[in-house]
Amino acid sequence: MLKQNAYLMTMYEAGKAYGQPADNNKVAQDATVGVLFQTLFGPMFFGGSLGDSQHRKFFFQVGRFF
C-alpha cells in the first residue's frame, strides 16, 4: 500500500508589484487554499485562489514545491 501524507495549506497575499493603476487607493488581496500530498512521485499540490476583484484560478503542481 502507498503511504501518503496530506497537508491542508492556506495562503494570503496583500499588495501588487505591478499593473496597479496610480489612482487606485485599494490594496489588492488574494487568498489561496489547497492540499499538498507527499507521494512516491514527489509532492503534488492542488489548489485554487480567489481575489477581491473576482480573479479566480485553479492550479496544480507536481514536483518541487516552493
PDB file of N, CA and C in Angstrom, residues 2-4 6-7 11-12 16 18-19 22-24 30 34-35 40-41 44-45 48-49 57:
ATOM      1  N   LEU A   2       0.473   2.261  -0.738  1.00  0.00           N
ATOM      2  CA  LEU A   2       1.230   3.507  -0.796  1.00  0.00           C
ATOM      3  C   LEU A   2       0.843   4.396   0.379  1.00  0.00           C
ATOM      4  N   LYS A   3       1.835   4.805   1.123  1.00  0.00           N
ATOM      5  CA  LYS A   3       1.585   5.680   2.263  1.00  0.00           C
ATOM      6  C   LYS A   3       1.732   7.134   1.802  1.00  0.00           C
ATOM      7  N   GLN A   4       0.742   7.953   2.114  1.00  0.00           N
ATOM      8  CA  GLN A   4       0.761   9.349   1.706  1.00  0.00           C
ATOM      9  C   GLN A   4       0.527  10.245   2.915  1.00  0.00           C
ATOM     10  N   ALA A   6      -0.805  14.104   3.791  1.00  0.00           N
ATOM     11  CA  ALA A   6      -1.574  15.187   3.177  1.00  0.00           C
ATOM     12  C   ALA A   6      -1.568  16.391   4.116  1.00  0.00           C
ATOM     13  N   TYR A   7      -1.430  17.569   3.529  1.00  0.00           N
ATOM     14  CA  TYR A   7      -1.390  18.807   4.293  1.00  0.00           C
ATOM     15  C   TYR A   7      -2.358  19.807   3.671  1.00  0.00           C
ATOM     16  N   MET A  11      -3.006  30.329   2.104  1.00  0.00           N
ATOM     17  CA  MET A  11      -2.075  31.438   1.879  1.00  0.00           C
ATOM     18  C   MET A  11      -2.875  32.721   1.655  1.00  0.00           C
ATOM     19  N   TYR A  12      -2.309  33.834   2.073  1.00  0.00           N
ATOM     20  CA  TYR A  12      -2.941  35.138   1.905  1.00  0.00           C
ATOM     21  C   TYR A  12      -1.913  36.108   1.342  1.00  0.00           C
ATOM     22  N   LYS A  16       0.397  44.401  -4.694  1.00  0.00           N
ATOM     23  CA  LYS A  16       0.658  44.041  -6.081  1.00  0.00           C
ATOM     24  C   LYS A  16       1.903  44.784  -6.538  1.00  0.00           C
ATOM     25  N   TYR A  18       3.084  45.138  -9.689  1.00  0.00           N
ATOM     26  CA  TYR A  18       2.969  45.821 -10.978  1.00  0.00           C
ATOM     27  C   TYR A  18       1.523  45.780 -11.457  1.00  0.00           C
ATOM     28  N   GLY A  19       1.183  46.612 -12.422  1.00  0.00           N
ATOM     29  CA  GLY A  19      -0.151  46.602 -13.013  1.00  0.00           C
ATOM     30  C   GLY A  19      -1.214  47.288 -12.179  1.00  0.00           C
ATOM     31  N   ALA A  22      -2.380  54.016 -10.931  1.00  0.00           N
ATOM     32  CA  ALA A  22      -1.858  55.021  -9.998  1.00  0.00           C
ATOM     33  C   ALA A  22      -2.955  55.673  -9.160  1.00  0.00           C
ATOM     34  N   ASP A  23      -4.170  55.764  -9.691  1.00  0.00           N
ATOM     35  CA  ASP A  23      -5.253  56.419  -8.956  1.00  0.00           C
ATOM     36  C   ASP A  23      -6.041  55.460  -8.056  1.00  0.00           C
ATOM     37  N   ASN A  24      -5.612  54.217  -7.951  1.00  0.00           N
ATOM     38  CA  ASN A  24      -6.308  53.222  -7.138  1.00  0.00           C
ATOM     39  C   ASN A  24      -5.695  53.198  -5.734  1.00  0.00           C
ATOM     40  N   ASP A  30      -5.576  38.587  -2.236  1.00  0.00           N
ATOM     41  CA  ASP A  30      -5.885  37.260  -2.765  1.00  0.00           C
ATOM     42  C   ASP A  30      -5.741  36.225  -1.658  1.00  0.00           C
ATOM     43  N   GLY A  34      -5.400  24.989  -0.638  1.00  0.00           N
ATOM     44  CA  GLY A  34      -5.017  23.816  -1.407  1.00  0.00           C
ATOM     45  C   GLY A  34      -4.607  22.659  -0.515  1.00  0.00           C
ATOM     46  N   VAL A  35      -4.344  21.532  -1.156  1.00  0.00           N
ATOM     47  CA  VAL A  35      -3.919  20.316  -0.467  1.00  0.00           C
ATOM     48  C   VAL A  35      -2.603  19.863  -1.080  1.00  0.00           C
ATOM     49  N   LEU A  40       5.098   8.959  -3.936  1.00  0.00           N
ATOM     50  CA  LEU A  40       6.319   8.365  -4.474  1.00  0.00           C
ATOM     51  C   LEU A  40       6.873   9.171  -5.644  1.00  0.00           C
ATOM     52  N   PHE A  41       6.017   9.907  -6.331  1.00  0.00           N
ATOM     53  CA  PHE A  41       6.420  10.715  -7.477  1.00  0.00           C
ATOM     54  C   PHE A  41       6.884  12.108  -7.063  1.00  0.00           C
ATOM     55  N   MET A  44       2.729  16.706  -4.627  1.00  0.00           N
ATOM     56  CA  MET A  44       1.672  17.110  -5.558  1.00  0.00           C
ATOM     57  C   MET A  44       0.774  18.101  -4.837  1.00  0.00           C
ATOM     58  N   PHE A  45       0.542  19.253  -5.465  1.00  0.00           N
ATOM     59  CA  PHE A  45      -0.278  20.305  -4.862  1.00  0.00           C
ATOM     60  C   PHE A  45      -1.456  20.598  -5.768  1.00  0.00           C
ATOM     61  N   GLY A  48      -6.743  26.310  -5.334  1.00  0.00           N
ATOM     62  CA  GLY A  48      -7.434  27.368  -6.057  1.00  0.00           C
ATOM     63  C   GLY A  48      -7.289  28.671  -5.311  1.00  0.00           C
ATOM     64  N   SER A  49      -7.424  29.777  -6.039  1.00  0.00           N
ATOM     65  CA  SER A  49      -7.309  31.092  -5.409  1.00  0.00           C
ATOM     66  C   SER A  49      -8.446  31.991  -5.873  1.00  0.00           C
ATOM     67  N   LYS A  57      -8.583  31.282  -9.994  1.00  0.00           N
ATOM     68  CA  LYS A  57      -7.655  30.383 -10.671  1.00  0.00           C
ATOM     69  C   LYS A  57      -7.607  29.055  -9.935  1.00  0.00           C
TER      70      LYS A  57
END
